[in-house]
mmCIF file of C-alpha atoms and ligand atoms in Angstrom:
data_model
loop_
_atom_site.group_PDB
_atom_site.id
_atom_site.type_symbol
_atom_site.label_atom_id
_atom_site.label_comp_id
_atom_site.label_asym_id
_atom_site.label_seq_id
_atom_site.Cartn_x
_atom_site.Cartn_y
_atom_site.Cartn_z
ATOM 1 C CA UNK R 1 2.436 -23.324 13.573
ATOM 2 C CA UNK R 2 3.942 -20.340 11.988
ATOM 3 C CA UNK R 3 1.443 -18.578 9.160
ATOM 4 C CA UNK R 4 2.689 -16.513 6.728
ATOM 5 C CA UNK R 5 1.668 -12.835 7.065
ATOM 6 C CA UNK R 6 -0.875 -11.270 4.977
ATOM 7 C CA UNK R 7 0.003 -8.613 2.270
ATOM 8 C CA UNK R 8 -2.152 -5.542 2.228
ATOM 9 C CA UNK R 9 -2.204 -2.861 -0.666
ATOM 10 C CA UNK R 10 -3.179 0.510 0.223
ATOM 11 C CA UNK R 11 -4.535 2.637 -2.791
ATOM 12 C CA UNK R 12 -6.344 5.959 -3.108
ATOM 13 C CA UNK R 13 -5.904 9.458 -4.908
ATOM 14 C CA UNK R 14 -3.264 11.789 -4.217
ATOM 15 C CA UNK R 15 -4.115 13.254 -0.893
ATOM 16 C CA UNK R 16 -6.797 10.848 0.875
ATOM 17 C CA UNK R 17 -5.002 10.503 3.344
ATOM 18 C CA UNK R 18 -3.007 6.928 2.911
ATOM 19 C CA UNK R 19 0.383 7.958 4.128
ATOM 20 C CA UNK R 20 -1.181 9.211 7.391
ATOM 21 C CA UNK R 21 -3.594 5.226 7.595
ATOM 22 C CA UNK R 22 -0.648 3.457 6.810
ATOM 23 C CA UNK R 23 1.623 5.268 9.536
ATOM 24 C CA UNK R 24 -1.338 4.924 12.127
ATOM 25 C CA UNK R 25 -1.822 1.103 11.266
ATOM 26 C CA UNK R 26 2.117 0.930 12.042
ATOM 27 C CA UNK R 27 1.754 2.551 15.627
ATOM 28 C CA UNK R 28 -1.671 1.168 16.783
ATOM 29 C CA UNK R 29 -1.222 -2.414 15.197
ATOM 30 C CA UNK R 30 2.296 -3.266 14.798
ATOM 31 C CA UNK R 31 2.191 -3.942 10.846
ATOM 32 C CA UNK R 32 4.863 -3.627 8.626
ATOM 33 C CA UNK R 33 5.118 -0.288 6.266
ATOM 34 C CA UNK R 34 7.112 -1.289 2.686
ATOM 35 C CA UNK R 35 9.488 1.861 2.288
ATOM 36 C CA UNK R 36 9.309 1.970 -1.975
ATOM 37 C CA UNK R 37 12.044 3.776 -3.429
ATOM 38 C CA UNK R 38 11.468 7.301 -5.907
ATOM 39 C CA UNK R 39 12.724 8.888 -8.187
ATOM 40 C CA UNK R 40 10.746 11.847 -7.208
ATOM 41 C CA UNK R 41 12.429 14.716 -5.079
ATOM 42 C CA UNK R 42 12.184 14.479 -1.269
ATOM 43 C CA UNK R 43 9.265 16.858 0.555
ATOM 44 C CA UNK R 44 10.676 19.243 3.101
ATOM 45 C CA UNK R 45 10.608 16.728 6.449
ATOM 46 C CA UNK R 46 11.428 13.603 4.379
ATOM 47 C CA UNK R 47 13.920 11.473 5.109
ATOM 48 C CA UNK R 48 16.131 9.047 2.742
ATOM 49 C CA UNK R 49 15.006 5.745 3.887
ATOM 50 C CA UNK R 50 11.661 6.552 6.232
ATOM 51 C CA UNK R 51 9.709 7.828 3.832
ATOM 52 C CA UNK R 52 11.340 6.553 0.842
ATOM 53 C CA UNK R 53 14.662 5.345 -0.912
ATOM 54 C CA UNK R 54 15.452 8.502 -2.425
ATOM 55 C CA UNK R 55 17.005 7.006 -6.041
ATOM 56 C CA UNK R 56 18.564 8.801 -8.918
ATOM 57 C CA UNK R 57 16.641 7.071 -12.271
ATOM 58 C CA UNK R 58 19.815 5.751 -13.217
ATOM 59 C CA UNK R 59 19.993 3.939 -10.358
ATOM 60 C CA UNK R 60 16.538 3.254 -10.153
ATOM 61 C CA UNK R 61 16.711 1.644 -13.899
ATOM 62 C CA UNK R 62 19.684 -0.007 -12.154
ATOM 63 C CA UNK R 63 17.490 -1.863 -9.784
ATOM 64 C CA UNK R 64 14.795 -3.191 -11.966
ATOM 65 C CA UNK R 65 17.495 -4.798 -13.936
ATOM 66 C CA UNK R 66 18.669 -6.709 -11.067
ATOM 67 C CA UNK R 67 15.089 -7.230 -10.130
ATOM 68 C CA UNK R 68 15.361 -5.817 -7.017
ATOM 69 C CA UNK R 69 11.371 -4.180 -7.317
ATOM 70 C CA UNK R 70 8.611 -6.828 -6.963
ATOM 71 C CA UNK R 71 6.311 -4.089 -8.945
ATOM 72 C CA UNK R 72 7.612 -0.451 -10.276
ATOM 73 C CA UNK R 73 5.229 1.828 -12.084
ATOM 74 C CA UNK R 74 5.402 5.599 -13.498
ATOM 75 C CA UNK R 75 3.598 7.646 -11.414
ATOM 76 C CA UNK R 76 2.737 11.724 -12.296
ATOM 77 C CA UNK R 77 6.883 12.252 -14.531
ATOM 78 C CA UNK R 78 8.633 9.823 -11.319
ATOM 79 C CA UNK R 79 9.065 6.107 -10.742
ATOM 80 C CA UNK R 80 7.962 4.606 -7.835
ATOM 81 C CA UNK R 81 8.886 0.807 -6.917
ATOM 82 C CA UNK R 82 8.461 -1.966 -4.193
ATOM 83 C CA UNK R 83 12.061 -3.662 -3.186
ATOM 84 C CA UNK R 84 11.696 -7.548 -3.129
ATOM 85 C CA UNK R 85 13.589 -8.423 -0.183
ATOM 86 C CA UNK R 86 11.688 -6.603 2.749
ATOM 87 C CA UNK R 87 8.245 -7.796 1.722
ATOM 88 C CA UNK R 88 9.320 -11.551 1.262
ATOM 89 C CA UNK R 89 11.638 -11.151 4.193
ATOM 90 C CA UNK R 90 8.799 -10.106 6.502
ATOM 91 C CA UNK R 91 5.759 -12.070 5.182
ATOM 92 C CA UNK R 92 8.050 -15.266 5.689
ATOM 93 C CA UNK R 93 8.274 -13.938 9.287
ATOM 94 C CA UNK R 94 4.405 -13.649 9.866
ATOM 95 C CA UNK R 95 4.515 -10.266 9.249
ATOM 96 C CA UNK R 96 1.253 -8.429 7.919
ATOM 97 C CA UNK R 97 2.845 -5.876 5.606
ATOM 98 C CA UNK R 98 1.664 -2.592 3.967
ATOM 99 C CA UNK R 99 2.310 -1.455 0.580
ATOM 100 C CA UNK R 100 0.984 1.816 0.062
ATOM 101 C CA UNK R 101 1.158 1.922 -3.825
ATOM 102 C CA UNK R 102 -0.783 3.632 -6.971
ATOM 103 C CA UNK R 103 -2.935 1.313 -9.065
ATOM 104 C CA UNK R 104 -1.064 0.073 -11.877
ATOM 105 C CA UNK R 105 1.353 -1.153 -9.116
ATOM 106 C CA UNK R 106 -1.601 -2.821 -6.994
ATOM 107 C CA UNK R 107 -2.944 -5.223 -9.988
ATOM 108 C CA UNK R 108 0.978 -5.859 -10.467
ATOM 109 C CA UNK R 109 0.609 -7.524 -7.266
ATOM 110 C CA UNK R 110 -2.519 -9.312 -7.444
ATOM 111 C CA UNK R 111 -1.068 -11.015 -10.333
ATOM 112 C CA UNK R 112 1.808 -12.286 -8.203
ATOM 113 C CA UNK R 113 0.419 -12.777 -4.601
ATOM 114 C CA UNK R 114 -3.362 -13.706 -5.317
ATOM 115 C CA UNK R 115 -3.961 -13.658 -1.876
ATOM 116 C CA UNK R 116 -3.004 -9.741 -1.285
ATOM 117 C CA UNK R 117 -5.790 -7.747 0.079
ATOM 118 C CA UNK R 118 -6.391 -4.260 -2.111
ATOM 119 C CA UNK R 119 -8.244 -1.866 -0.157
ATOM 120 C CA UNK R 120 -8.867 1.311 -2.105
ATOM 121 C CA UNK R 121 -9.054 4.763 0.373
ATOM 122 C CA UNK R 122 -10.892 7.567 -1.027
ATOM 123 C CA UNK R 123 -11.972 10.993 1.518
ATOM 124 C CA UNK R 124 -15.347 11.923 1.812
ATOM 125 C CA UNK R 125 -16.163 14.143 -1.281
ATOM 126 C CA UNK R 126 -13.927 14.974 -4.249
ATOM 127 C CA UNK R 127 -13.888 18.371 -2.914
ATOM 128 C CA UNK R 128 -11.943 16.926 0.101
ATOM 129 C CA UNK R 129 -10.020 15.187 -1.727
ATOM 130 C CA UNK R 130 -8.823 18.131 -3.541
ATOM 131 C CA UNK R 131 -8.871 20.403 -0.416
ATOM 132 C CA UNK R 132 -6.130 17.741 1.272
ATOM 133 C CA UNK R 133 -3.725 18.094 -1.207
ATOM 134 C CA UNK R 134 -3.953 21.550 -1.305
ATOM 135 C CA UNK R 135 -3.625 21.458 2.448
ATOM 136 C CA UNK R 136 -0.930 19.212 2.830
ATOM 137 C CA UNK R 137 1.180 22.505 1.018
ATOM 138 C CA UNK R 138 3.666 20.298 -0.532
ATOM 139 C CA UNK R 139 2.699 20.292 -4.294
ATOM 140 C CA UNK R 140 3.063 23.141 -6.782
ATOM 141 C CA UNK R 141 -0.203 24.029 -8.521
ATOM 142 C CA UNK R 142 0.840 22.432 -11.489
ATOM 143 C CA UNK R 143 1.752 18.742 -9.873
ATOM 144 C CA UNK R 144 -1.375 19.653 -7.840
ATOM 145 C CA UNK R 145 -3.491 19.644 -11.469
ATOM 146 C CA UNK R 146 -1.678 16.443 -12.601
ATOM 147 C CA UNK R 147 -1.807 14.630 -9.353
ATOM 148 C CA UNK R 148 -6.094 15.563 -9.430
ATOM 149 C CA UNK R 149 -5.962 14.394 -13.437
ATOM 150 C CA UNK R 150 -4.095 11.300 -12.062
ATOM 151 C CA UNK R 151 -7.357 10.892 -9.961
ATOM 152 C CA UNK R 152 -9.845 11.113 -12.724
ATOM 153 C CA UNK R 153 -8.213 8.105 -14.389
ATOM 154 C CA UNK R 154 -7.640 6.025 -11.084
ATOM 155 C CA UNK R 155 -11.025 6.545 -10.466
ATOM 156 C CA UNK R 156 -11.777 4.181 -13.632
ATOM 157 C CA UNK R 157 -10.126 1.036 -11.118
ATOM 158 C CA UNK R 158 -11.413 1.726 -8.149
ATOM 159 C CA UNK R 159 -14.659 -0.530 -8.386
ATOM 160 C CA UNK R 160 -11.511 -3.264 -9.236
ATOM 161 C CA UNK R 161 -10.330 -3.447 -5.839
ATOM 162 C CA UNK R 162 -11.363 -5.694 -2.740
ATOM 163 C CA UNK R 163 -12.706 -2.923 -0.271
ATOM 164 C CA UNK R 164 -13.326 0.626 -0.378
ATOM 165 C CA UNK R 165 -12.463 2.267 2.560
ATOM 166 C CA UNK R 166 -13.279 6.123 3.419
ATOM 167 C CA UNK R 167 -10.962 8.056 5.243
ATOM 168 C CA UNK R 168 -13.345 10.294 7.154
ATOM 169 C CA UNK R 169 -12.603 9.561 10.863
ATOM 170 C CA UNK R 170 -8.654 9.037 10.930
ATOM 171 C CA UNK R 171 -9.245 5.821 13.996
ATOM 172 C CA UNK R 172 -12.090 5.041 12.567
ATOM 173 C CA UNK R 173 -10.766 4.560 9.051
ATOM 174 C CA UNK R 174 -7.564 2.454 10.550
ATOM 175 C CA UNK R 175 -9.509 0.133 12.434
ATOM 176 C CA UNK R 176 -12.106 -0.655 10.041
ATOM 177 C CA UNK R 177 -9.089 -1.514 7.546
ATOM 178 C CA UNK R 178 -7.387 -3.840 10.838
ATOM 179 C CA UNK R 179 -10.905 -5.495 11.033
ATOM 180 C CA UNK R 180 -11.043 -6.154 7.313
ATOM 181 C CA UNK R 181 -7.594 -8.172 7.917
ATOM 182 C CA UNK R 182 -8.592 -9.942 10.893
ATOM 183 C CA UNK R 183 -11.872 -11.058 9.322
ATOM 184 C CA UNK R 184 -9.323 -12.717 6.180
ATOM 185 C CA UNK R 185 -7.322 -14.088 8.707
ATOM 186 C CA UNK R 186 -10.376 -15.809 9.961
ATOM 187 C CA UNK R 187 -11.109 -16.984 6.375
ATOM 188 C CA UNK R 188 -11.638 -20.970 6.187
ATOM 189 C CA UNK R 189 -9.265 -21.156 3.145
ATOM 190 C CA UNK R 190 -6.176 -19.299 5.659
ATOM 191 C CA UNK R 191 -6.774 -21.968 8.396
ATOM 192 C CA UNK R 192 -6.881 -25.246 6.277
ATOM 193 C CA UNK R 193 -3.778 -26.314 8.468
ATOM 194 C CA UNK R 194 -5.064 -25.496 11.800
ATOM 195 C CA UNK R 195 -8.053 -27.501 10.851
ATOM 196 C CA UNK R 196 -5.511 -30.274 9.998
ATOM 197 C CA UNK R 197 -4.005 -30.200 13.415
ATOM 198 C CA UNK R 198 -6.981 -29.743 15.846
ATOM 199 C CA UNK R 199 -8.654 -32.648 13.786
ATOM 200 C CA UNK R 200 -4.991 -34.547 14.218
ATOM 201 C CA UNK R 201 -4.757 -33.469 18.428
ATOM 202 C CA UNK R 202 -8.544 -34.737 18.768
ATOM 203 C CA UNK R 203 -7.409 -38.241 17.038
ATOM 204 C CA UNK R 204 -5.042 -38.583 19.587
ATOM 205 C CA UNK R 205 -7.352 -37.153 22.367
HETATM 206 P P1 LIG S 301 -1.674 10.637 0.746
HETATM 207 O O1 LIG S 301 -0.571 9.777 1.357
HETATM 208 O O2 LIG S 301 -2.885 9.830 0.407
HETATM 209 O O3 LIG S 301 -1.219 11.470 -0.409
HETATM 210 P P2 LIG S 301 -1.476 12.154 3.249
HETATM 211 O O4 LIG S 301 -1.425 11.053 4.254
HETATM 212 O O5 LIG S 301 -0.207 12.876 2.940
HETATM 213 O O6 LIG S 301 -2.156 11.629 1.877
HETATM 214 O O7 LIG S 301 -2.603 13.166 3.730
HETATM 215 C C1 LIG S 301 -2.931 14.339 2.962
HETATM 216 C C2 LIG S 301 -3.390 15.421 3.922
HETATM 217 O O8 LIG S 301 -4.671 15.049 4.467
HETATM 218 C C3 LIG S 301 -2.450 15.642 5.080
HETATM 219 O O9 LIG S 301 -2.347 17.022 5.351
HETATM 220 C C4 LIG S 301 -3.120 14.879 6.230
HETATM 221 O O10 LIG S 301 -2.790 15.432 7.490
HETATM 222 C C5 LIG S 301 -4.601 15.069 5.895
HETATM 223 N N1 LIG S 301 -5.469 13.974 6.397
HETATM 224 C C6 LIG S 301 -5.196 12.655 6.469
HETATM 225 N N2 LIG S 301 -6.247 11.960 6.975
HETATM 226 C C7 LIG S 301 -7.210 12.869 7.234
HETATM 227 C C8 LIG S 301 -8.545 12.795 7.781
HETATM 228 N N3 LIG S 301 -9.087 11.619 8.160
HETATM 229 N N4 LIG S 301 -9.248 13.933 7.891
HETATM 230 C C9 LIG S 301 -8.705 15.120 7.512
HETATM 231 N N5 LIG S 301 -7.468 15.275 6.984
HETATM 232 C C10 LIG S 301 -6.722 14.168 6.860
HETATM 233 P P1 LIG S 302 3.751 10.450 -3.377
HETATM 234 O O1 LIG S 302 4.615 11.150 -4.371
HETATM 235 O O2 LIG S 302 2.507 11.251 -3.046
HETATM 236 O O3 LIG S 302 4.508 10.001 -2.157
HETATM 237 O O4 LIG S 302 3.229 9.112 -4.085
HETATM 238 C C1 LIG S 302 2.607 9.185 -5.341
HETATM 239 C C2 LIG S 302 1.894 7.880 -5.652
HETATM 240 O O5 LIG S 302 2.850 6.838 -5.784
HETATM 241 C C3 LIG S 302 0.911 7.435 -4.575
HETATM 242 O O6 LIG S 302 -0.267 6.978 -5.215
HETATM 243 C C4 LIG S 302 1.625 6.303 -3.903
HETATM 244 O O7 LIG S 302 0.727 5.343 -3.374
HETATM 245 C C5 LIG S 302 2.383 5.711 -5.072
HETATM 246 N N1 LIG S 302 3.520 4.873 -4.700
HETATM 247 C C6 LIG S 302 4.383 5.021 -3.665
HETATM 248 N N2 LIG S 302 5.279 4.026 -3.650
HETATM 249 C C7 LIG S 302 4.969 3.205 -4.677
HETATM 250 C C8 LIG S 302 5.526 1.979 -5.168
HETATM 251 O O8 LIG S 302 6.481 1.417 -4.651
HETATM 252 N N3 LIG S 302 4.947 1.445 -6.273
HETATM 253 C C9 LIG S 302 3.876 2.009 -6.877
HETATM 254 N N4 LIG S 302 3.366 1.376 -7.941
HETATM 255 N N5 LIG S 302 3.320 3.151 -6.442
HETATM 256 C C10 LIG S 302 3.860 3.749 -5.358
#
């Protein structure tokens, strides 16, 4: 019996560290990483279509009127968006699938899949935090200041998620986030139908 795949939101402040989680959680446990598309500009290594769907926002505004995001939210002067068709396409499939989004985009998705798992990342200290992004050398200073506003306001939702999760330990981080999956997996309410069929098979024992 085929079960649908689960659907797991990634938040966390600019610089935590969830691009890095959400690759790892690829590699080590075979999950599915949602590629949004931007309007923002691509960082030197980026590539159209790994990282992101690099978009114009004329065409961006182009796909939400053919309602081809399942969320889209402004994000720091850019748009950021989910495309439909990969996430149904591969939850259908079985597959569990990442969306590594920002907040507004997150309770966009809770509204519509109640049974997506938000997991908010955070780093140690705020000083990390800030010390990541200025490490990662890709911002200016002035995106830097936005993106670290940004964080002062997220910070108001992040008690509104399922799990907090601290990106200290890079393995450690990734499989405590696997674990939280596997333990909703094991969830009576996901195995209703399983319970169906052993109770049928032992019926017919
Ligand atoms: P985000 O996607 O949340 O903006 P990134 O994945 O780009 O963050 O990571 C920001 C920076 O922090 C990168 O330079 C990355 O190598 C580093 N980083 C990620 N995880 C850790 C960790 N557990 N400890 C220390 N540095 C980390
Ligand atoms: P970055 O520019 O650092 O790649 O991403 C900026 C923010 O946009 C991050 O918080 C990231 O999680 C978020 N983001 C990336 N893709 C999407 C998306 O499709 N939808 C929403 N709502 N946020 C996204």
């Amino acid at each position: 019996m085929k079960k649908k795949g689960s659907l797991l939101v990634l938040s966390g402040f600019s610089g935590v560290g969830k691009g890095t989680v959400a690759k790892r959680l690829v590699e080590k446990y075979g999950y599915s990483l949602s590629v949004s598309a931007t309007t923002r500009k691509p960082r030197e290594g980026e590539e159209n279509g790994r990282e992101y769907f690099f978009k114009t926002e004329a065409e961006f505004k182009n796909l939400i009127d053919y309602n081809g995001f399942i969320e889209y939210a402004r994000y720091v002067d850019n748009y950021y968006g989910t495309p439909r068709k990969f996430v149904e396409d591969e939850l259908q499939a079985g597959h569990h699938v990442i969306l590594e989004i920002e907040v507004q985009g997150a309770f966009h998705i809770k509204k519509q899949y109640e049974d997506a798992l938000l997991i908010f990342i955070t780093a140690p200290s705020a000083m990390a935090i800030k010390q990541r992004l200025i490490g990662r050398g890709t911002e200016s200073e002035d995106v830097i200041k936005k993106r670290l506003d940004r964080a002062k306001e997220e910070s108001r939702d992040m008690d509104k998620y399922d799990y907090i999760v601290v990106n200290d330990d890079l393995e450690e981080c990734v499989d405590q986030i696997h674990s939280i999956v596997r333990a909703k997996e094991s969830l009576l309410k996901n195995n209703l139908d399983f319970i169906e069929a052993t109770r049928k098979g032992l019926k017919e024992l």
